[in-house]
Coordinates of C-alpha atoms in Angstrom, one line a residue:
M1 CA 102.4 218.4 55.9
R2 CA 103.5 218.6 59.5
L3 CA 102.1 221.0 62.3
A4 CA 104.4 223.9 63.0
P5 CA 105.3 224.0 66.5
I6 CA 103.3 227.1 67.3
D7 CA 100.4 224.9 65.1
D8 CA 100.8 221.9 67.7
F9 CA 101.0 224.5 70.7
F10 CA 97.2 225.8 70.0
L11 CA 96.2 222.2 69.3
L12 CA 97.7 220.9 72.6
D13 CA 96.0 224.2 74.6
D14 CA 92.6 223.6 73.0
R15 CA 90.1 222.3 75.4
P16 CA 86.1 222.2 75.6
T17 CA 85.5 225.2 78.4
H18 CA 88.3 227.4 76.7
P19 CA 88.5 226.6 72.8
M20 CA 91.4 228.1 71.0
T21 CA 89.7 229.8 68.7
F22 CA 89.1 233.4 67.8
T23 CA 86.7 235.7 66.1
S24 CA 86.8 238.8 63.5
H25 CA 83.7 240.4 63.4
L26 CA 82.7 242.6 60.6
Y27 CA 80.6 245.5 60.1
F28 CA 79.1 247.0 56.4
T29 CA 76.8 249.5 54.7
G30 CA 75.2 247.7 52.0
D31 CA 73.1 244.3 51.9
V32 CA 75.6 241.1 51.4
C33 CA 74.9 238.9 48.1
R34 CA 74.4 235.4 48.8
D35 CA 75.6 233.8 45.2
A36 CA 78.2 236.3 45.0
F37 CA 79.2 235.7 48.8
T38 CA 79.4 232.1 48.3
E39 CA 81.3 232.1 44.8
A40 CA 84.2 234.3 46.7
L41 CA 84.3 232.2 49.7
E42 CA 85.3 229.1 47.5
A43 CA 87.7 231.6 45.4
A44 CA 89.2 232.7 48.6
L45 CA 89.4 229.2 50.5
L46 CA 91.2 227.8 47.7
R47 CA 93.7 230.6 47.8
H48 CA 94.6 229.6 52.0
P49 CA 95.0 225.7 52.0
L50 CA 95.0 225.4 55.8
L51 CA 91.7 227.0 55.9
I52 CA 90.0 223.9 54.5
A53 CA 92.3 220.9 55.7
L54 CA 91.9 218.6 58.7
V55 CA 94.3 217.0 61.1
K56 CA 95.0 213.3 61.1
P57 CA 98.1 211.3 62.8
L58 CA 100.4 210.5 59.9
K59 CA 104.0 210.3 59.8
G60 CA 105.1 208.4 63.1
N61 CA 101.5 209.0 64.5
R62 CA 102.6 212.9 64.5
P63 CA 99.7 215.3 63.9
C64 CA 99.7 216.2 60.1
W65 CA 97.5 219.1 57.8
V66 CA 95.7 216.8 55.3
S67 CA 93.2 217.2 52.8
S68 CA 89.4 217.3 54.2
D69 CA 88.4 216.3 50.6
G70 CA 86.2 219.0 49.7
L71 CA 84.7 219.8 53.0
R72 CA 83.8 223.7 53.5
P73 CA 83.0 225.9 56.4
E74 CA 79.5 225.8 56.6
V75 CA 77.8 229.8 56.5
H76 CA 75.0 230.6 58.4
W77 CA 72.7 233.0 57.2
G78 CA 70.0 235.3 59.1
K79 CA 68.5 238.6 59.7
L80 CA 70.6 241.4 61.5
G81 CA 70.2 241.4 65.2
E82 CA 69.5 237.6 65.2
L83 CA 71.9 235.6 67.8
Y84 CA 74.9 233.9 66.5
E85 CA 74.2 230.1 66.9
L86 CA 76.7 227.8 68.0
R87 CA 74.8 224.3 67.0
S88 CA 77.8 222.6 68.5
G89 CA 79.6 224.5 70.9
E90 CA 82.1 227.0 70.4
G91 CA 85.1 224.6 70.1
I92 CA 86.3 223.0 66.7
D93 CA 87.4 219.5 66.3
L94 CA 89.7 219.6 63.7
T95 CA 89.8 215.9 63.0
K96 CA 86.3 216.5 62.0
E97 CA 85.5 220.2 60.9
V98 CA 87.5 222.6 59.0
G99 CA 88.8 225.4 61.2
L100 CA 86.6 228.1 60.1
R101 CA 83.0 229.2 60.6
I102 CA 81.3 231.6 59.4
W103 CA 77.7 233.8 60.0
V104 CA 76.2 236.3 57.6
R105 CA 73.4 238.8 59.0
R106 CA 71.8 241.2 57.0
G107 CA 68.8 244.0 57.1
N108 CA 68.3 247.5 56.2
E109 CA 71.2 247.9 54.0
R110 CA 73.1 246.7 56.6
S111 CA 75.1 243.4 57.2
E112 CA 77.6 241.9 59.5
I113 CA 79.9 238.7 58.9
L114 CA 81.4 237.1 61.8
L115 CA 84.2 234.5 61.2
Q116 CA 85.7 232.2 63.8
F117 CA 89.0 230.8 63.4
H118 CA 90.8 227.6 64.9
H119 CA 94.2 229.5 66.1
S120 CA 96.0 226.0 65.0
C121 CA 94.7 227.1 61.5
C122 CA 96.3 230.9 61.4
D123 CA 96.8 233.8 63.8
G124 CA 95.1 237.4 63.4
T125 CA 97.3 238.4 60.3
G126 CA 96.5 235.4 58.7
A127 CA 93.1 235.8 59.1
Y128 CA 93.0 239.1 57.9
R129 CA 94.9 237.7 54.7
F130 CA 91.8 235.6 54.3
I131 CA 89.5 238.5 54.9
G132 CA 91.1 240.4 52.4
D133 CA 91.1 237.9 49.8
L134 CA 87.0 237.1 50.7
L135 CA 86.4 240.5 50.5
A136 CA 88.3 241.2 47.2
E137 CA 86.8 238.2 45.3
Y138 CA 83.2 239.5 46.4
G139 CA 83.7 243.2 45.7
R140 CA 84.6 242.0 42.1
R141 CA 81.7 240.1 41.7
T142 CA 79.2 243.3 42.8
A143 CA 80.7 246.2 41.7
A144 CA 79.0 248.4 39.6
E145 CA 80.0 248.7 35.9
G146 CA 82.8 250.7 35.6
A147 CA 83.6 251.2 39.1
E148 CA 87.4 250.4 40.1
L149 CA 87.5 246.9 41.3
P150 CA 89.8 245.3 44.0
E151 CA 93.1 243.9 43.3
L152 CA 94.3 240.6 44.3
E153 CA 97.7 239.9 45.2
D154 CA 99.6 236.2 44.6
C155 CA 99.6 233.7 47.3
D156 CA 102.6 230.8 47.4
P157 CA 101.6 228.2 49.2
Q158 CA 104.8 226.9 49.1
L159 CA 105.8 229.2 51.8
L160 CA 103.8 227.0 54.1
R161 CA 106.0 224.1 53.7
Q162 CA 108.6 226.4 54.4
R163 CA 107.3 227.6 57.9
R164 CA 107.8 224.6 60.1
L165 CA 111.7 224.6 59.4
K166 CA 111.7 228.5 59.6
M167 CA 110.4 228.4 63.2
A168 CA 111.7 225.4 64.3
R169 CA 115.8 227.1 64.8
V170 CA 116.0 225.1 67.8
Y171 CA 116.9 222.2 65.3
V172 CA 118.8 224.2 62.6
D173 CA 120.8 227.2 64.7
G174 CA 124.7 226.4 64.6
R175 CA 124.6 227.5 68.3
A176 CA 121.9 224.6 68.9
W177 CA 122.9 223.9 72.6
T178 CA 123.2 227.4 73.4
V179 CA 119.4 228.3 71.9
I180 CA 118.1 225.0 73.8
R181 CA 119.4 226.5 77.3
K182 CA 118.0 229.5 76.5
A183 CA 114.8 228.3 75.5
I184 CA 114.5 226.1 78.9
G185 CA 115.0 229.1 80.8
H186 CA 112.6 231.3 79.0
G187 CA 110.1 228.1 79.3
W188 CA 110.6 227.9 83.0
K189 CA 109.9 231.4 83.6
V190 CA 106.6 231.1 81.5
F191 CA 105.0 228.2 83.2
C192 CA 106.4 228.1 86.2
T193 CA 106.4 231.6 87.6
R194 CA 103.0 232.5 90.2
V195 CA 100.9 234.7 88.3
T196 CA 98.1 236.5 89.9
P197 CA 94.7 236.2 88.0
M198 CA 92.0 238.8 87.1
A199 CA 89.8 239.0 90.0
A200 CA 86.5 237.1 89.5
P201 CA 83.8 239.5 91.5
H202 CA 81.1 236.8 91.3
Q203 CA 82.2 233.4 91.5
E204 CA 78.8 231.9 91.2
V205 CA 78.2 232.8 87.7
V206 CA 76.9 231.7 85.1
A207 CA 76.0 228.7 82.8
Q208 CA 78.3 229.8 79.8
Y209 CA 77.0 232.4 77.4
G210 CA 73.7 233.2 79.3
P211 CA 71.4 235.8 77.8
Q212 CA 73.3 238.4 78.9
M213 CA 76.7 237.5 77.1
P214 CA 76.0 235.8 73.3
F215 CA 78.6 234.5 71.4
P216 CA 81.0 235.7 70.4
G217 CA 80.9 238.2 73.6
V218 CA 83.0 240.9 72.4
Q219 CA 82.4 244.8 74.1
S220 CA 83.9 247.7 72.5
Y221 CA 84.8 251.3 73.3
Q222 CA 85.6 253.7 70.8
F223 CA 88.2 256.9 70.6
S224 CA 87.5 259.1 67.9
K225 CA 90.3 260.3 65.3
Q226 CA 91.1 263.1 67.1
E227 CA 91.1 261.5 70.6
H228 CA 93.4 258.6 69.0
L229 CA 95.8 261.3 67.5
K230 CA 96.1 263.0 71.1
L231 CA 96.9 259.8 72.9
R232 CA 99.8 259.4 70.5
A233 CA 101.2 262.8 70.8
V234 CA 100.8 262.0 74.9
A235 CA 102.9 258.6 74.5
S236 CA 105.4 260.5 72.2
E237 CA 105.9 263.5 74.5
A238 CA 106.6 261.1 77.2
G239 CA 109.4 259.5 74.9
V240 CA 107.3 255.6 74.4
M241 CA 105.0 254.4 71.9
L242 CA 101.5 254.0 71.9
N243 CA 101.8 250.2 72.7
D244 CA 103.7 251.0 75.8
L245 CA 101.1 253.7 77.2
L246 CA 98.4 250.9 76.3
M247 CA 100.6 248.4 78.2
A248 CA 101.4 250.6 81.3
E249 CA 97.4 251.5 81.9
M250 CA 96.4 247.8 81.7
F251 CA 98.9 246.8 84.4
R252 CA 97.4 249.5 86.6
V253 CA 93.7 248.9 85.4
L254 CA 94.2 245.3 86.3
K255 CA 96.0 246.0 89.5
D256 CA 93.3 248.5 91.0
W257 CA 90.3 245.9 89.6
N258 CA 91.9 243.1 91.8
I259 CA 92.2 245.4 94.8
R260 CA 88.5 246.4 94.2
H261 CA 87.3 243.3 93.8
G262 CA 88.9 242.2 97.2
Q263 CA 92.1 240.4 95.9
M264 CA 94.7 241.9 98.0
R265 CA 97.2 239.6 98.2
Q266 CA 98.4 240.0 94.3
Q267 CA 101.8 239.0 93.6
Q268 CA 102.8 239.0 90.0
L269 CA 100.7 240.6 87.3
R270 CA 101.5 239.2 83.6
I271 CA 100.2 240.6 80.2
M272 CA 100.8 238.1 77.2
M273 CA 101.6 239.9 73.9
P274 CA 101.2 238.1 70.8
T275 CA 103.9 239.1 68.4
D276 CA 104.5 238.3 64.6
L277 CA 107.8 236.3 63.6
R278 CA 107.0 237.3 59.6
D279 CA 109.3 238.7 57.5
K280 CA 109.4 240.4 54.3
E281 CA 109.7 236.7 52.6
D282 CA 106.7 235.6 54.2
L283 CA 104.3 238.5 52.6
M284 CA 102.8 236.2 50.1
M285 CA 102.3 233.2 52.4
P286 CA 98.5 232.2 53.1
A287 CA 96.6 232.1 56.0
A288 CA 98.5 230.5 58.7
N289 CA 100.8 230.5 62.2
M290 CA 103.2 232.7 62.3
T291 CA 103.2 234.2 65.7
A292 CA 104.6 233.7 69.1
Y293 CA 103.6 235.3 72.6
S294 CA 106.1 237.6 74.6
Y295 CA 105.4 238.4 78.5
L296 CA 105.6 241.1 80.1
T297 CA 105.5 240.4 84.4
R298 CA 105.3 243.2 86.9
R299 CA 104.9 242.9 90.9
A300 CA 101.5 244.9 91.6
R301 CA 103.4 247.2 94.1
E302 CA 105.5 248.3 90.8
C303 CA 102.1 249.2 88.7
V304 CA 102.3 252.9 89.7
E305 CA 101.6 256.2 88.3
G306 CA 104.8 257.8 86.9
V307 CA 106.8 258.2 83.9
Q308 CA 109.0 255.7 85.3
F309 CA 106.9 253.0 85.2
L310 CA 105.8 253.8 81.5
R311 CA 109.4 254.0 80.6
G312 CA 110.4 250.4 82.4
I313 CA 107.5 248.8 80.0
R314 CA 109.1 251.1 77.0
D315 CA 112.6 249.5 77.3
E316 CA 111.3 245.8 77.6
T317 CA 109.1 246.2 74.6
A318 CA 112.0 247.5 72.5
L319 CA 114.3 244.7 73.9
I320 CA 111.5 242.4 73.1
K321 CA 111.5 243.5 69.4
H322 CA 115.2 243.8 69.3
E323 CA 116.0 240.1 70.6
R324 CA 113.1 238.6 69.1
R325 CA 111.9 237.0 72.2
G326 CA 109.1 235.8 70.2
Q327 CA 111.3 233.3 68.7
V328 CA 112.5 232.2 72.0
F329 CA 108.9 231.4 72.8
I330 CA 108.8 229.0 70.1
D331 CA 112.2 227.7 70.9
A332 CA 110.8 226.8 74.5
I333 CA 107.8 225.1 73.2
M334 CA 110.1 223.2 70.9
S335 CA 112.2 222.0 73.4
A336 CA 109.6 221.0 75.8
S337 CA 107.8 219.2 72.7
R338 CA 111.3 216.9 72.7
V339 CA 110.3 215.2 76.1
P340 CA 107.0 213.0 75.6
G341 CA 103.8 214.7 77.6
L342 CA 106.0 217.2 79.0
L343 CA 104.5 220.5 77.1
K344 CA 100.5 218.8 77.6
F345 CA 101.6 218.5 81.2
L346 CA 102.6 222.2 81.2
L347 CA 99.6 223.5 79.5
N348 CA 96.9 221.5 81.4
R349 CA 98.4 222.2 85.0
R350 CA 95.9 224.4 87.1
S351 CA 98.0 227.6 86.9
C352 CA 97.5 231.0 85.5
L353 CA 99.9 231.6 82.4
A354 CA 98.7 235.5 82.2
T355 CA 96.9 237.8 83.8
M356 CA 95.5 239.0 80.4
T357 CA 96.3 238.9 77.0
L358 CA 96.9 242.4 75.3
S359 CA 97.3 242.6 71.3
N360 CA 97.9 245.8 69.9
V361 CA 96.6 244.6 66.4
G362 CA 97.2 248.1 64.5
D363 CA 94.8 248.7 61.2
P364 CA 93.8 245.4 60.1
T365 CA 93.3 246.3 56.6
R366 CA 97.0 246.6 56.4
R367 CA 97.3 243.0 56.4
F368 CA 95.3 242.7 53.3
L369 CA 96.9 241.3 50.5
A370 CA 94.3 242.7 48.1
R371 CA 94.3 246.5 47.3
F372 CA 90.9 248.1 47.7
P373 CA 88.9 251.6 46.4
R374 CA 88.1 253.5 49.2
Q375 CA 85.2 255.8 50.5
Q376 CA 86.1 258.8 53.1
G377 CA 89.1 256.1 53.9
K378 CA 86.7 252.9 54.2
I379 CA 87.3 249.7 52.4
V380 CA 84.8 249.5 49.5
A381 CA 84.2 245.6 48.3
G382 CA 81.4 246.1 45.5
N383 CA 78.3 246.9 47.0
L384 CA 79.9 246.5 50.6
V385 CA 81.5 249.3 52.7
L386 CA 83.6 248.0 55.8
D387 CA 82.6 250.4 58.7
R388 CA 84.3 248.5 61.3
I389 CA 86.0 245.7 62.5
S390 CA 86.0 244.3 66.1
G391 CA 87.3 241.0 67.5
V392 CA 89.9 239.4 70.1
P393 CA 92.2 236.6 70.8
P394 CA 91.3 233.3 72.3
L395 CA 90.9 233.0 76.6
R396 CA 92.5 230.0 78.2
P397 CA 91.8 228.7 81.8
M398 CA 93.0 231.1 84.8
M399 CA 93.2 234.1 82.1
R400 CA 89.8 235.9 82.5
G401 CA 90.1 238.6 79.9
T402 CA 92.0 239.0 76.4
V403 CA 91.8 242.5 74.5
A404 CA 92.5 243.8 71.1
I405 CA 93.1 247.3 70.1
V406 CA 92.0 248.0 66.7
T407 CA 92.5 251.1 64.4
Y408 CA 90.9 251.4 61.0
C409 CA 90.0 255.3 59.5
R410 CA 92.5 256.4 62.0
E411 CA 89.7 255.5 64.9
L412 CA 90.9 253.7 68.0
A413 CA 88.7 250.7 69.4
I414 CA 89.3 248.5 72.4
N415 CA 87.8 245.2 72.0
I416 CA 87.4 243.2 75.0
R417 CA 86.1 239.6 76.1
C418 CA 85.8 237.9 79.6
D419 CA 85.5 234.7 80.6
P420 CA 82.1 233.9 80.6
Q421 CA 82.1 231.0 83.1
T422 CA 83.5 233.6 85.7
I423 CA 83.0 236.8 84.5
T424 CA 79.5 238.8 84.0
A425 CA 78.5 241.2 81.0
E426 CA 78.4 243.7 83.7
D427 CA 81.6 243.0 85.2
A428 CA 83.2 243.0 81.6
R429 CA 81.9 246.6 81.1
E430 CA 83.4 247.6 84.2
L431 CA 86.8 246.5 83.6
L432 CA 86.2 248.0 80.0
D433 CA 85.1 251.1 81.2
A434 CA 87.9 251.5 83.8
Y435 CA 90.2 250.8 80.9
A436 CA 89.0 253.3 78.9
A437 CA 88.8 256.0 81.6
R438 CA 92.4 255.5 82.6
L439 CA 93.5 256.1 78.6
R440 CA 91.0 259.1 78.5
S441 CA 92.4 260.7 81.5
N442 CA 95.7 261.1 79.7
L443 CA 93.7 263.7 77.2
A444 CA 93.2 266.0 80.0

């Protein structure tokens, strides 16, 4: 099966210094049962074939998804508190290894499960489809006698074969030339606009993943349920969505950060925002990519206080949704792929594609296809209670930070990872605290 355009994009954008992988980190009350987890993992993987596939050149030497002939992700078991070791580096070579790695840590009736996905295999929504199935299969094996069991919904692997054609609108749209012209214009803006990166306060930093920044290198800040509701109310009073407030405050923080660390000649700041192209017809699709990127760009001098800037963000995010600009991004990479080597050249240019990625994930458990019993609002999977979820999108060269906003049990968490090659753990924490402080200032 041919790779979909976005799969190919992530494969081309993969590099040893900045692997195109992302993590999801699950925290539980309860002790993971090893035998039940092993059985549940196999059952869940069979429902999500791209997570146990390899990439090989077929069909005119084009990269295709092929069977791995029984290859499975290795599960690394250890005690709670042990580091998550990377035996062969952070990158995943999809020609030799399936695009999923798993670590389990246990101790004192607490457990953590860390999953690392290659972005060519699936996006965040696809990852949570799989995670929901994994927890449901596990819960059905470890629930107490007479307890309510998780319920699994059907998956339809045939939807994977329709995915490429659905995303490749540039080839099937009746107004193909109009689509191509728009895509070329969008691609020029994305790849050729001069964007200011986030300042790196200590350029001499660090061997990757030194003792201060162990993998997965994610730091978090938590807002309570009451604070989360207040932030939503503040956004509503200003006539915007919470996502618009999150975007506006990130622009302001990035501007202030760069000034504070001596980067005075700022031009344009850009936030990259993942967008989901799924519709109701894709509900039963197994883990896969149906994502695209939208970009919000502002001159640094525009990132000022006041409601006018905030409402400008609101107007643009509304247009992104209404005009499905994420699809235009897919059209752009499809158009570039028609010229041999062009997309790879654009991705390998030493330029900043975006200052920061910001993904407002919402509640990841709403992306589960499975249905679960709950305990005080928390997912119950057999002998485990899901307490917290963290994770972030991938990093790429010159984009020194990536943020995911996650809500669970009505609490809101900011998760951040900064490039360990240029940003220290202390610097990352400083940036996270500055962003949290700006959001918290809205609660006064």
